[in-house]
mmCIF file of C-alpha atoms and ligand atoms in Angstrom:
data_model
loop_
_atom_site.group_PDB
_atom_site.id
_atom_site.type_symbol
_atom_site.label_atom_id
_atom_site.label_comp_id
_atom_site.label_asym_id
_atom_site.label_seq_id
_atom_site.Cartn_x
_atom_site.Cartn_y
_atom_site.Cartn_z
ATOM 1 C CA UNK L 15 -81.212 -95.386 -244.323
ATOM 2 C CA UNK L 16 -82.706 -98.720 -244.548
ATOM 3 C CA UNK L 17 -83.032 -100.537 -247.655
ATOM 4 C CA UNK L 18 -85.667 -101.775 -249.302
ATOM 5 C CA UNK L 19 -86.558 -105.885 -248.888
ATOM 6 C CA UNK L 20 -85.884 -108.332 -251.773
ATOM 7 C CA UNK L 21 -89.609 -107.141 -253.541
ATOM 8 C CA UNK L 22 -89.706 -111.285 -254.233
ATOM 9 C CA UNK L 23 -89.817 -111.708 -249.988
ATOM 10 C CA UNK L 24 -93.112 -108.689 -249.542
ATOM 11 C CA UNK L 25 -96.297 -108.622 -251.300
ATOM 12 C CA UNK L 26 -99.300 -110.804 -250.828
ATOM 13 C CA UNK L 27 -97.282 -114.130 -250.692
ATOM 14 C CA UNK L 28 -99.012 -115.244 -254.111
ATOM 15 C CA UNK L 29 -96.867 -118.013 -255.039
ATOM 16 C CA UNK L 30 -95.103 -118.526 -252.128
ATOM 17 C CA UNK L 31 -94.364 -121.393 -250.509
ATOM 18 C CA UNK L 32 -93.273 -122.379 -246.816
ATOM 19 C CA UNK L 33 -91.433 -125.192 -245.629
ATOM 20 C CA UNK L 34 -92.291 -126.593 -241.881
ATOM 21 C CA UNK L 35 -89.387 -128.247 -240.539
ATOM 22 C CA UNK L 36 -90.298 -130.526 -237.612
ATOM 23 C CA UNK L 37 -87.611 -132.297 -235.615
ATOM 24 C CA UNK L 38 -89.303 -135.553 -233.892
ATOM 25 C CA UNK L 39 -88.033 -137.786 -231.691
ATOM 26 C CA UNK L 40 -90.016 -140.497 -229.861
ATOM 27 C CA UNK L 41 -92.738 -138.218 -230.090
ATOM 28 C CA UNK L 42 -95.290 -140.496 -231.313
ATOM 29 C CA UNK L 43 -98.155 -139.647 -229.077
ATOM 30 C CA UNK L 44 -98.620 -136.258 -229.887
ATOM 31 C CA UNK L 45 -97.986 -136.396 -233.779
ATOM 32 C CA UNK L 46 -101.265 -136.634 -235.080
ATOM 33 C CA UNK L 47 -102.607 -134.263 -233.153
ATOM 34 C CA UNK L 48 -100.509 -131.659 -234.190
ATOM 35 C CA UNK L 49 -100.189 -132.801 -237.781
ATOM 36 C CA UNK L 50 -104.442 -131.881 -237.647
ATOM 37 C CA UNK L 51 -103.636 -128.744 -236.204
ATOM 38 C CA UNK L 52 -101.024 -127.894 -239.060
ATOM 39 C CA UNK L 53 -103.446 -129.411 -241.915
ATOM 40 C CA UNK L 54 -105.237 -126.549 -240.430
ATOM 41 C CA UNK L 55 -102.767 -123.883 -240.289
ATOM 42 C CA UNK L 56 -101.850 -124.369 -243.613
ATOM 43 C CA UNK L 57 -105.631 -124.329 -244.774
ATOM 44 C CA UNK L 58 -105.621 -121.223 -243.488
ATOM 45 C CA UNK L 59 -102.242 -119.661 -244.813
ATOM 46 C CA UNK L 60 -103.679 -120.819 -248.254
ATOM 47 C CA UNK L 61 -106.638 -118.792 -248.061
ATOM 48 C CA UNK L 62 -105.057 -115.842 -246.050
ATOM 49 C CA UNK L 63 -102.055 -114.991 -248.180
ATOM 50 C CA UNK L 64 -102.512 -118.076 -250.703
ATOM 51 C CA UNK L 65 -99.053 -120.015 -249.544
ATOM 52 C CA UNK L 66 -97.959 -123.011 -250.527
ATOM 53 C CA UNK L 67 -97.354 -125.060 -247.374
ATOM 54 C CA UNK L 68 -95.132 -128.197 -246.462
ATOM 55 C CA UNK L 69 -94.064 -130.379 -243.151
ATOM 56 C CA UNK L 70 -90.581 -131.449 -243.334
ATOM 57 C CA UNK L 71 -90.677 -134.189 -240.382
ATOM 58 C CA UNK L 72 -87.559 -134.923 -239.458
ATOM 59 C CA UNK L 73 -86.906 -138.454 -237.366
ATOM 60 C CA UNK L 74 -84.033 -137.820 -235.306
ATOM 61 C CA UNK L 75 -83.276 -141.940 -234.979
ATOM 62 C CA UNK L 76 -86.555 -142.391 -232.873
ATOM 63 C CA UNK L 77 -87.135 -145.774 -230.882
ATOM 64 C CA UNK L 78 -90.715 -145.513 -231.238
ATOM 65 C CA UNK L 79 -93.266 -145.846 -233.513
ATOM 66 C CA UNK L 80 -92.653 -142.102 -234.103
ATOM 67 C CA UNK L 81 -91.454 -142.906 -238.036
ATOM 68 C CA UNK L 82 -94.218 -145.248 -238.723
ATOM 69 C CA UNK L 83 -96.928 -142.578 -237.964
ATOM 70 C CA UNK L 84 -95.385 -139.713 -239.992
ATOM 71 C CA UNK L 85 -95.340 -142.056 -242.819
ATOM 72 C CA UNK L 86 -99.373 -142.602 -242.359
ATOM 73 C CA UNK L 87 -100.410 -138.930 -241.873
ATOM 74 C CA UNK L 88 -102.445 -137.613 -244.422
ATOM 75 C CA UNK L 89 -100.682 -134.949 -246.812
ATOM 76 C CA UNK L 90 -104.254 -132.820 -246.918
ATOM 77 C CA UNK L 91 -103.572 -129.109 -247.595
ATOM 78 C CA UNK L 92 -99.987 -129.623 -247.461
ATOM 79 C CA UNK L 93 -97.151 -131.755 -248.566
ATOM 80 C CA UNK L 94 -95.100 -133.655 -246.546
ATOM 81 C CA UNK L 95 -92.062 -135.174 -246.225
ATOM 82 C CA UNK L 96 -90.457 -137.289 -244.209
ATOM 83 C CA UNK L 97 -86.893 -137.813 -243.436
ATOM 84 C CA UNK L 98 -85.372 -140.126 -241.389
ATOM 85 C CA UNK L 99 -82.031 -140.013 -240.141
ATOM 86 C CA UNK L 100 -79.684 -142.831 -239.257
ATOM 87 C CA UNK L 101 -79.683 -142.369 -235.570
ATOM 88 C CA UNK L 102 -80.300 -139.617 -232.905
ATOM 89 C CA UNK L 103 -78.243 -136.751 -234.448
ATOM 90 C CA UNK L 104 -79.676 -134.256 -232.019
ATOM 91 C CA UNK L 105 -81.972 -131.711 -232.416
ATOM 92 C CA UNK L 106 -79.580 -128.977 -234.091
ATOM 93 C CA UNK L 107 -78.425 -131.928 -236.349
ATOM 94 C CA UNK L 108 -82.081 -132.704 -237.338
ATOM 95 C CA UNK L 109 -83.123 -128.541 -237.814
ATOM 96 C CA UNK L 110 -80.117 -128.634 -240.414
ATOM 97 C CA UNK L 111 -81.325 -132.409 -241.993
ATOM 98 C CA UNK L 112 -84.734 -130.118 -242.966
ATOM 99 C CA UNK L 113 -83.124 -126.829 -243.771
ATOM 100 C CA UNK L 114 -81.415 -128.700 -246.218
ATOM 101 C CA UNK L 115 -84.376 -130.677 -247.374
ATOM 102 C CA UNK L 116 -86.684 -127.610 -247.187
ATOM 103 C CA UNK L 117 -87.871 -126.109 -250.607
ATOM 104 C CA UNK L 118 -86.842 -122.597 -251.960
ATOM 105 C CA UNK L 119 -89.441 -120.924 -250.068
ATOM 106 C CA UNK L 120 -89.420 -119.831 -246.440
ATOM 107 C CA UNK L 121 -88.253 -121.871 -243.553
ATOM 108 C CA UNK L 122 -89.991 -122.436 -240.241
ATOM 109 C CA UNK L 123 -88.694 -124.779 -237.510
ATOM 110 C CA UNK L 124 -91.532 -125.797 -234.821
ATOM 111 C CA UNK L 125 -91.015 -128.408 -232.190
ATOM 112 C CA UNK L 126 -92.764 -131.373 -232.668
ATOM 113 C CA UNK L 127 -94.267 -131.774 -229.017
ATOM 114 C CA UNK L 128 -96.969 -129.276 -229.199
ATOM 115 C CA UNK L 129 -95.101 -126.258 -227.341
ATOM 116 C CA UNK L 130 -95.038 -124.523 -230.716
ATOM 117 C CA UNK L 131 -98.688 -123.312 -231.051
ATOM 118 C CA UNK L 132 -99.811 -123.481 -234.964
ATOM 119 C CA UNK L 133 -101.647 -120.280 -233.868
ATOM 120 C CA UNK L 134 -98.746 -118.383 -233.417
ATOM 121 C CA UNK L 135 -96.625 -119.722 -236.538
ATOM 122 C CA UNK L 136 -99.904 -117.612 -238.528
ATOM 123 C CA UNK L 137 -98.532 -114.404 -237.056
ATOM 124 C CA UNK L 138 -95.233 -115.427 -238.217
ATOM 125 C CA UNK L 139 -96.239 -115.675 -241.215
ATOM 126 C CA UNK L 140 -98.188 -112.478 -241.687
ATOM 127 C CA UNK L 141 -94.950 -110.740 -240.237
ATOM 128 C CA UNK L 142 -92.602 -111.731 -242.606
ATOM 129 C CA UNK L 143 -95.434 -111.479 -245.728
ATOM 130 C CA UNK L 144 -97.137 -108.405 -244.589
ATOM 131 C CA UNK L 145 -94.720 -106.483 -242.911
ATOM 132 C CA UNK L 146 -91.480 -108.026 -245.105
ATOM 133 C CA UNK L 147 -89.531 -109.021 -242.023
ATOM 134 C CA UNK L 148 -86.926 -111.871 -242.519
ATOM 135 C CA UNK L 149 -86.372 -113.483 -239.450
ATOM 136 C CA UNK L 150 -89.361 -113.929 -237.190
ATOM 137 C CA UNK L 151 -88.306 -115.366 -233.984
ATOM 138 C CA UNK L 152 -90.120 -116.223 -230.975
ATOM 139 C CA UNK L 153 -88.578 -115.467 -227.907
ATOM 140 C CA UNK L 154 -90.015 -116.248 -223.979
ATOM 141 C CA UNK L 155 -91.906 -113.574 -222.711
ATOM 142 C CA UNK L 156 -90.613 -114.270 -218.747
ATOM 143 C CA UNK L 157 -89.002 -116.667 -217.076
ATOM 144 C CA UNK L 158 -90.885 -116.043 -213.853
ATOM 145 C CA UNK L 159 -91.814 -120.011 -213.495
ATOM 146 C CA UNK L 160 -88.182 -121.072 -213.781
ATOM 147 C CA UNK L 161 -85.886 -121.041 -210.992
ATOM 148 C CA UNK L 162 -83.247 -117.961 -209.696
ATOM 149 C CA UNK L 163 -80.305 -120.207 -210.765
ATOM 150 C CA UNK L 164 -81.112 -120.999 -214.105
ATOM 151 C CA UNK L 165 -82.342 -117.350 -214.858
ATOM 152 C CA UNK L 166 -78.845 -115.907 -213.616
ATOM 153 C CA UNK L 167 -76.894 -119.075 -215.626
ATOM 154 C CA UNK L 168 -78.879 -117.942 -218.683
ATOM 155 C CA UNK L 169 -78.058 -114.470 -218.158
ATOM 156 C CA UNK L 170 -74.886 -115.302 -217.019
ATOM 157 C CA UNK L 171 -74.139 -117.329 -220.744
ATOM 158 C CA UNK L 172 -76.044 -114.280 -222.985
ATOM 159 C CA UNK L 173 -73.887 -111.903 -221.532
ATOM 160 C CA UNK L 174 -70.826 -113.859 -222.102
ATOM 161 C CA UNK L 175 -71.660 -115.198 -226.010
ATOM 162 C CA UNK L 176 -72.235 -111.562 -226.392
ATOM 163 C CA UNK L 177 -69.615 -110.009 -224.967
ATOM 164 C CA UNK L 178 -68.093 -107.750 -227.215
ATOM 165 C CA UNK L 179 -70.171 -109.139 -230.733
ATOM 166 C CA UNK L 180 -71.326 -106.751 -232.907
ATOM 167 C CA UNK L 181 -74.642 -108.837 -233.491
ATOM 168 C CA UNK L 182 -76.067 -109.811 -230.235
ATOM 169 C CA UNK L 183 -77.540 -113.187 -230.031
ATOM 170 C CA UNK L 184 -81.163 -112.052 -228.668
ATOM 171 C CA UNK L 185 -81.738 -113.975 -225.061
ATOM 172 C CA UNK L 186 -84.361 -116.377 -224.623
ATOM 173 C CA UNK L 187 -85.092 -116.289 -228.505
ATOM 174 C CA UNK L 188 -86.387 -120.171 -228.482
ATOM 175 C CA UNK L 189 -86.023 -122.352 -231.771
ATOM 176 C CA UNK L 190 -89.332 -121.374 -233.267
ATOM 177 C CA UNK L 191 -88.567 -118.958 -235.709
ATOM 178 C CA UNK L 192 -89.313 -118.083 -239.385
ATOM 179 C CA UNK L 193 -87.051 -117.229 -241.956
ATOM 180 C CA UNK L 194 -87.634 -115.809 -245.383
ATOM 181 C CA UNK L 195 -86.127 -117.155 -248.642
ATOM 182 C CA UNK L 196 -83.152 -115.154 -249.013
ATOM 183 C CA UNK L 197 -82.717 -115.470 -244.726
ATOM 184 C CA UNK L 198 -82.790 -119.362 -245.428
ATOM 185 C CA UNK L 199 -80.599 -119.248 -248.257
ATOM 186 C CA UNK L 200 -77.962 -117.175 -246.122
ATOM 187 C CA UNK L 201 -78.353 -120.172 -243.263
ATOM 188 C CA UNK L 202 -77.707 -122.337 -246.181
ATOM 189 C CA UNK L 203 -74.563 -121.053 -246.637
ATOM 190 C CA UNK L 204 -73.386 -120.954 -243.571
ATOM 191 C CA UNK L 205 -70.175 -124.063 -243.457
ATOM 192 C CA UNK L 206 -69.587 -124.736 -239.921
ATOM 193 C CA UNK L 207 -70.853 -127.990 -238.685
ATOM 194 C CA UNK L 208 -71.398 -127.466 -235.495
ATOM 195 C CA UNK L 209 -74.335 -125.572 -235.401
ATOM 196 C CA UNK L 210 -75.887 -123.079 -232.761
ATOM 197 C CA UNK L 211 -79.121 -122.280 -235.027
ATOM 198 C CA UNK L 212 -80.698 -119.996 -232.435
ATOM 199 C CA UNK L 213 -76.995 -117.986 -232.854
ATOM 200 C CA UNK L 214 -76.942 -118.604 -236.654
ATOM 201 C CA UNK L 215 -80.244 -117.589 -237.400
ATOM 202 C CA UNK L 216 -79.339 -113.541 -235.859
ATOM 203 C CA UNK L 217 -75.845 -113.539 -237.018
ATOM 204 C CA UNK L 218 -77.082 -113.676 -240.989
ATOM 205 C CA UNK L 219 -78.522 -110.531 -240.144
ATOM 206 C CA UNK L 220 -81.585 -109.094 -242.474
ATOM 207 C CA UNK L 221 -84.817 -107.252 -240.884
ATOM 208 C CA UNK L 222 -85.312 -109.226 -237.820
ATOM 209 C CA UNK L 223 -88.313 -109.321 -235.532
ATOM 210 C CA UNK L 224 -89.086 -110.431 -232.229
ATOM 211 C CA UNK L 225 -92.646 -112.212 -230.757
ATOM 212 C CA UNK L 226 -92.822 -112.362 -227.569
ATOM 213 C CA UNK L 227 -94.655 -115.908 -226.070
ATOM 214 C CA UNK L 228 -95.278 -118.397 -223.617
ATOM 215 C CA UNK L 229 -94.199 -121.964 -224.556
ATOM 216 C CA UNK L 230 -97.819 -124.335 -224.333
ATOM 217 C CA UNK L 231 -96.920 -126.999 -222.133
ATOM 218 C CA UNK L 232 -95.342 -129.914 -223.310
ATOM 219 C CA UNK L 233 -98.753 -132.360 -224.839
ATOM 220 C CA UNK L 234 -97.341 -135.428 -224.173
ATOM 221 C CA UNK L 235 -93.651 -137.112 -222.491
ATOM 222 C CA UNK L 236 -91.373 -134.691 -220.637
ATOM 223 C CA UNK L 237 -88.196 -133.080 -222.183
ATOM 224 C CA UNK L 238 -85.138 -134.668 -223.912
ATOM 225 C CA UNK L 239 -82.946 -132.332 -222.579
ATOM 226 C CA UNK L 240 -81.436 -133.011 -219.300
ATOM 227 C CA UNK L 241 -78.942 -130.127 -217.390
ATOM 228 C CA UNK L 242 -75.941 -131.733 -219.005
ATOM 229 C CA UNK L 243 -77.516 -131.401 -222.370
ATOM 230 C CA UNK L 244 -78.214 -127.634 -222.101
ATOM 231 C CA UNK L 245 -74.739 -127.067 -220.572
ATOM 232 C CA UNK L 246 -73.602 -129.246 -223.369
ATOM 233 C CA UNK L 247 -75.219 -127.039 -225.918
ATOM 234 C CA UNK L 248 -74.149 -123.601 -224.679
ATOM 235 C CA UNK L 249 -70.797 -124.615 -224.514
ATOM 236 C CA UNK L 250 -71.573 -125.706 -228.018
ATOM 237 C CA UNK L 251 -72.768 -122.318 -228.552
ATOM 238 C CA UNK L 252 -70.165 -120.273 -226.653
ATOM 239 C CA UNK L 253 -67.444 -121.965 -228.346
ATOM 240 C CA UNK L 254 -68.585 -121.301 -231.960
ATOM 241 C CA UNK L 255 -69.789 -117.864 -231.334
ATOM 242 C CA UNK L 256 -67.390 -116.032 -229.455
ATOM 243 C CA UNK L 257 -63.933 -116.001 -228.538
ATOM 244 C CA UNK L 258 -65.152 -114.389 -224.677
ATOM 245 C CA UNK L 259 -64.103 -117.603 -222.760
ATOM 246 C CA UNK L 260 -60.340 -117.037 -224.274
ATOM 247 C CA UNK L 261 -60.314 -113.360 -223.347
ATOM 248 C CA UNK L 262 -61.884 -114.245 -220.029
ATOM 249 C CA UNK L 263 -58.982 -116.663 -219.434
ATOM 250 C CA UNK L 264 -56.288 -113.965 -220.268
ATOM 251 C CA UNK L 265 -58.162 -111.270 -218.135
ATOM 252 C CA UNK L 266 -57.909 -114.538 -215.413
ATOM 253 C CA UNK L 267 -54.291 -114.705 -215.970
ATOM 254 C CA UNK L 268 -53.907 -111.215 -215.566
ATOM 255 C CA UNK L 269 -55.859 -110.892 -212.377
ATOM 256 C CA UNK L 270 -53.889 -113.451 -210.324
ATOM 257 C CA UNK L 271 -50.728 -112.028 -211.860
ATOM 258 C CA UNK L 272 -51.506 -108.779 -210.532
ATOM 259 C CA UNK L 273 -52.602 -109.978 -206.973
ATOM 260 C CA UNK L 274 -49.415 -111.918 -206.710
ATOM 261 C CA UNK L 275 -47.478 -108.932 -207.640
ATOM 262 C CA UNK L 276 -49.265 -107.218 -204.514
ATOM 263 C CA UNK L 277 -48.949 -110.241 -202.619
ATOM 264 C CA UNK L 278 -45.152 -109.661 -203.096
ATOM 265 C CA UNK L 279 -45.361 -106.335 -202.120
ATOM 266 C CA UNK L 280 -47.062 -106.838 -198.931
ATOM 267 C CA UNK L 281 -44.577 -109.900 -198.173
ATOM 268 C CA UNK L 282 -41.420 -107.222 -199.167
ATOM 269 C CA UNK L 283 -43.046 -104.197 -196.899
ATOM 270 C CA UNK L 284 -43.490 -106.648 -193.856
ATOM 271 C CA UNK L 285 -39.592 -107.999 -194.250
ATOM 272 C CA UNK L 286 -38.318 -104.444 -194.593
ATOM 273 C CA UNK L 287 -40.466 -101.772 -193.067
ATOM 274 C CA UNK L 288 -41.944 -104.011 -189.934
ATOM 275 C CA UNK L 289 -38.794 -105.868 -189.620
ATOM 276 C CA UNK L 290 -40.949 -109.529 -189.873
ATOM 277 C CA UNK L 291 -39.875 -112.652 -190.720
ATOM 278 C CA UNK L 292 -41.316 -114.480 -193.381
ATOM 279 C CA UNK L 293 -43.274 -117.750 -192.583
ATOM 280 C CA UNK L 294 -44.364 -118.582 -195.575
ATOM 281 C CA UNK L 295 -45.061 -121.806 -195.836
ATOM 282 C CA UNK L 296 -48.906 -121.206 -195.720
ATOM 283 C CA UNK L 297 -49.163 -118.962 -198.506
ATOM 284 C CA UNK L 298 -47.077 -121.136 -201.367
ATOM 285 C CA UNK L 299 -49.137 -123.637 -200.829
ATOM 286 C CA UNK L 300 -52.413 -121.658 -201.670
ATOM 287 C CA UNK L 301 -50.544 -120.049 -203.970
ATOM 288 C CA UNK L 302 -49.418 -122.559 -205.952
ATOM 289 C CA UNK L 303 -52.745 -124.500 -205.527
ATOM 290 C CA UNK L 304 -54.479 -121.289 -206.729
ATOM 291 C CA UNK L 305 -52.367 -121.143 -209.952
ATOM 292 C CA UNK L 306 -52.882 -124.760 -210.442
ATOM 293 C CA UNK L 307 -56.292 -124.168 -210.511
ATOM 294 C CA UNK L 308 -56.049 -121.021 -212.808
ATOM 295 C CA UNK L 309 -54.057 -123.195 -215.500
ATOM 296 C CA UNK L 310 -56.080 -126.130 -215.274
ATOM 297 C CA UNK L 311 -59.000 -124.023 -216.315
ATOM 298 C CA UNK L 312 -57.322 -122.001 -219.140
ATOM 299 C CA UNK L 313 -56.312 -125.555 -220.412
ATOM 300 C CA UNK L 314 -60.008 -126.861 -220.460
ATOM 301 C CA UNK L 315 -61.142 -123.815 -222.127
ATOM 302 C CA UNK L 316 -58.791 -123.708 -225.232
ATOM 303 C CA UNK L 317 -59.113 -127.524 -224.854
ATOM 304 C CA UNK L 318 -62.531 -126.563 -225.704
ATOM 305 C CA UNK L 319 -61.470 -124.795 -229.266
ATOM 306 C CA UNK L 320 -59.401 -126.942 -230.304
ATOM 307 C CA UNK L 321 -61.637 -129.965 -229.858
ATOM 308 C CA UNK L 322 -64.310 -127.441 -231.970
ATOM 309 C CA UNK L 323 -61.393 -126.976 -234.773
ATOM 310 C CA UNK L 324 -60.662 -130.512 -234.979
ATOM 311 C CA UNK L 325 -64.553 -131.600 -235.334
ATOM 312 C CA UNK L 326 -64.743 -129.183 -238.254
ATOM 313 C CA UNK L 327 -61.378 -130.395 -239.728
ATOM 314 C CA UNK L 328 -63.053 -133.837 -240.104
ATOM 315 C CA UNK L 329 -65.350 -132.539 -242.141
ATOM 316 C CA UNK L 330 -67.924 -135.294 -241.526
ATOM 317 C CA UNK L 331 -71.400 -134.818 -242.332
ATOM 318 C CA UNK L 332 -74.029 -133.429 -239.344
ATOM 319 C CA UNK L 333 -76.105 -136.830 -240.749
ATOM 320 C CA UNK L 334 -76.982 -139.534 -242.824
ATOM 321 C CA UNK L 335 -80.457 -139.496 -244.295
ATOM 322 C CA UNK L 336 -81.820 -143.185 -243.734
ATOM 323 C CA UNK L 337 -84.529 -142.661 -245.533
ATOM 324 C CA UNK L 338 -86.571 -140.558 -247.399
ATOM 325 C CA UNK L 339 -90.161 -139.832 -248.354
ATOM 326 C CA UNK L 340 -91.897 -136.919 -250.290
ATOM 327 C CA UNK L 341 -95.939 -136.504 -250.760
ATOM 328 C CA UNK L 342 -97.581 -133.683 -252.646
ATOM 329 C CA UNK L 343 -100.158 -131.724 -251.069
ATOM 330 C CA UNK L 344 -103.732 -133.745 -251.663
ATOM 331 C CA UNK L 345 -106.489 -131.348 -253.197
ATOM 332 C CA UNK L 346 -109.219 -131.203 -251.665
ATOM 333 C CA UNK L 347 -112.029 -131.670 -253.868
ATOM 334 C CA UNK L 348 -113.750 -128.264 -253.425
ATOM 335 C CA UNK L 349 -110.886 -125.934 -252.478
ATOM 336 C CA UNK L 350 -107.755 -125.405 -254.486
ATOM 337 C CA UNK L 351 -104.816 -125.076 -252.635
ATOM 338 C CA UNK L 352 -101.253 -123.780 -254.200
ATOM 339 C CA UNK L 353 -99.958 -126.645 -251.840
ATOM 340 C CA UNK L 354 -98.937 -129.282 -255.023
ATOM 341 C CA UNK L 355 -96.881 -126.044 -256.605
ATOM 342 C CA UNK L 356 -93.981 -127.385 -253.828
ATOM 343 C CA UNK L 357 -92.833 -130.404 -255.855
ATOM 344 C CA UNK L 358 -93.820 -129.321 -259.592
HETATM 345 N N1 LIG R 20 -85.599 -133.409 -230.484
HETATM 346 C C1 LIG R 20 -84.864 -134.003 -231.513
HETATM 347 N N2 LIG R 20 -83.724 -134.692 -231.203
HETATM 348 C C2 LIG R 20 -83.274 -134.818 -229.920
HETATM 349 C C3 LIG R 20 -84.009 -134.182 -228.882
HETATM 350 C C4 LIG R 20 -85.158 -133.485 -229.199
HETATM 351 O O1 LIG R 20 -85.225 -133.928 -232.679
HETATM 352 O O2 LIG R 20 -82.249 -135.456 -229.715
HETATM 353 C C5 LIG R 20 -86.825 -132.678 -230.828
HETATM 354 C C6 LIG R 20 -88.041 -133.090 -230.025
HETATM 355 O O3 LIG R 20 -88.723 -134.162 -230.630
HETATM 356 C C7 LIG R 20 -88.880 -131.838 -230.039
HETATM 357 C C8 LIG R 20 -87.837 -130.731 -230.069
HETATM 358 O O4 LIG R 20 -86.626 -131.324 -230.496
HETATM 359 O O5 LIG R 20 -89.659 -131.737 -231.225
HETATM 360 C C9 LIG R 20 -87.674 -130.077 -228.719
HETATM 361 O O6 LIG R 20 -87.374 -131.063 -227.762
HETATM 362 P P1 LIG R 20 -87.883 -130.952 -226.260
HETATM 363 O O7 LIG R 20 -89.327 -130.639 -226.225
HETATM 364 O O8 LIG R 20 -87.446 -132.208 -225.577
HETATM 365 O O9 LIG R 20 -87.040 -129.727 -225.720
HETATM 366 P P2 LIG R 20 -87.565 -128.424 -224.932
HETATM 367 O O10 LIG R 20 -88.896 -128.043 -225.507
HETATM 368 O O11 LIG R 20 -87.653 -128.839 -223.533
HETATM 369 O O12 LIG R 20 -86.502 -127.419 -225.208
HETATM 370 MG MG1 LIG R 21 -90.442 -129.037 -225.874
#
């Protein structure tokens, strides 16, 4: 049976309001353009379902003049805030610096280099207010332009952060995703400081639906994240989701265990059923160097938790706010907007 929605979350989103969270960094050339583009989108979110909107730009220690331009754009249609962090946190960091600054309305998180069409955030929006869902994400319709390796590595890591978990991480969901009010209050909740927010976002559960897309191409500069990033980040997000690389390690363990066990066997039917001698010497030496290897690798991986539990022992914050900034939604002069209802 399937229960009904939160009846505050459905209806025609009267009253509503949505919260834009933006991470930036060093992405100065693009900004205005896609602030015009979200002026827009919001225009028209006010007249379709008569939402509230705001941008929550979030200035993840940019080097450019990236902090000096939010600060200029025009709050028409929608509020805006800006908050700046202390340094480059990192993009997770700087999703959780706007969920956190975001008002008590829905969430969305958009990239701020274009990829994220403002087209497609309307039919996020008319999923979760039409059709009551509480997390919209987007997820990559094919991967045909990408190469064989990196499809079978991200297979490779869905299948393992999934192994065994009873809610499977969706694969290539991307970071643009909506989330309703109570969905964004659950994230709220959520402790851990390392955070995986593409993982998060499914664990919390609710009604959960999936877009399919294809990412625009980047409008201006070229990726931040590098190979060692990404394999940064889903270590990141193996560690904190599942314990697989543990039970992998064990099942490891277990597998050269039981091949040395036959190895013995073949080694004791040789001496006493074919009468052999034993050489030997060979085979300690890749055995040993084989169960080097094996330990060494079991080490790095439960190296890997306990660096995870000692990072949330410390308790430090995921960032300092270096600044701060909050504009109301301008009216324009002939249309009224619910915009300025964010910051009564
Ligand atoms: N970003 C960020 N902090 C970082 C790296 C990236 O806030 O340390 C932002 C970046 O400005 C962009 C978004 O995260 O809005 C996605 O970054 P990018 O386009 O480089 O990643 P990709 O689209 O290739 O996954
Ligand atoms: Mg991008």
């Amino acid at each position: 049976m399937m229960t009904t929605p939160d009846p505050t979350d459905r209806g025609a989103g009267a009253g509503q309001r949505l919260s834009i969270v933006v991470p930036v960094f060093n992405e100065a050339a693009g900004l205005a353009a896609l602030h015009q583009r979200l002026i827009a989108l919001a225009q028209d979110l006010a007249r379709d379902h008569r939402l509230a909107c705001e941008v929550i730009y979030v200035d993840d220690g940019s080097s450019d003049d990236t902090l000096a331009i939010t600060r200029a754009l025009p709050a028409t249609a929608l509020g805006i805030q800006v908050v700046s962090l202390s340094r480059n946190f990192g993009k997770e960091a700087a999703l959780l610096a706007g969920l956190d600054h975001a008002g008590p309305g829905a969430v969305m998180f958009m990239d701020g280099d274009g990829q994220h069409s403002p087209q497609l955030a309307a039919t996020l929006v008319r999923h979760w207010i039409a059709d009551g869902y509480d997390v919209v994400y987007t997820a990559k319709a094919h991967r045909n332009h990408e190469s064989w390796l990196r499809r079978v590595a991200v297979h490779g890591f869905y299948a393992l952060i999934n192994w065994g978990a009873r809610q499977k991480i969706p694969e290539d969901a991307g970071d643009f995703r909506l989330l309703s009010p109570r969905a964004a209050a659950a994230l709220r909740r959520l402790p851990e400081r390392n955070r995986f927010f593409k993982g998060l976002a499914s664990w919390i559960g609710f009604r959960q639906f999936r877009v399919d897309y294809e990412p625009e191409p980047r409008a201006h500069g070229a990726t931040r994240f590098r190979l060692s990033q990404l394999l940064g980040l889903s270590i990141e997000g193996l560690t904190s989701f599942s314990v697989a690389p543990l039970r992998l390690a064990s099942l490891l363990g277990v597998a050269v265990a039981v091949v040395a066990l036959l190895f013995g066997l073949s080694i004791l039917w040789e001496t006493w059923i074919d009468g052999k001698s034993v050489p030997g010497y060979p085979s300690l030496a890749v055995g040993l160097m084989t169960l080097g290897g094996v330990q060494l690798i079991v080490i790095g991986i439960v190296g890997e938790y306990v660096g995870k539990i000692l990072s949330e022992l410390k308790q430090r914050p995921s960032y300092f706010v270096a600044e701060h900034s909050v504009r109301p939604a301008e009216q324009p002069a002939d249309e009224k907007t619910p915009a300025d209802a964010l910051h009564d």
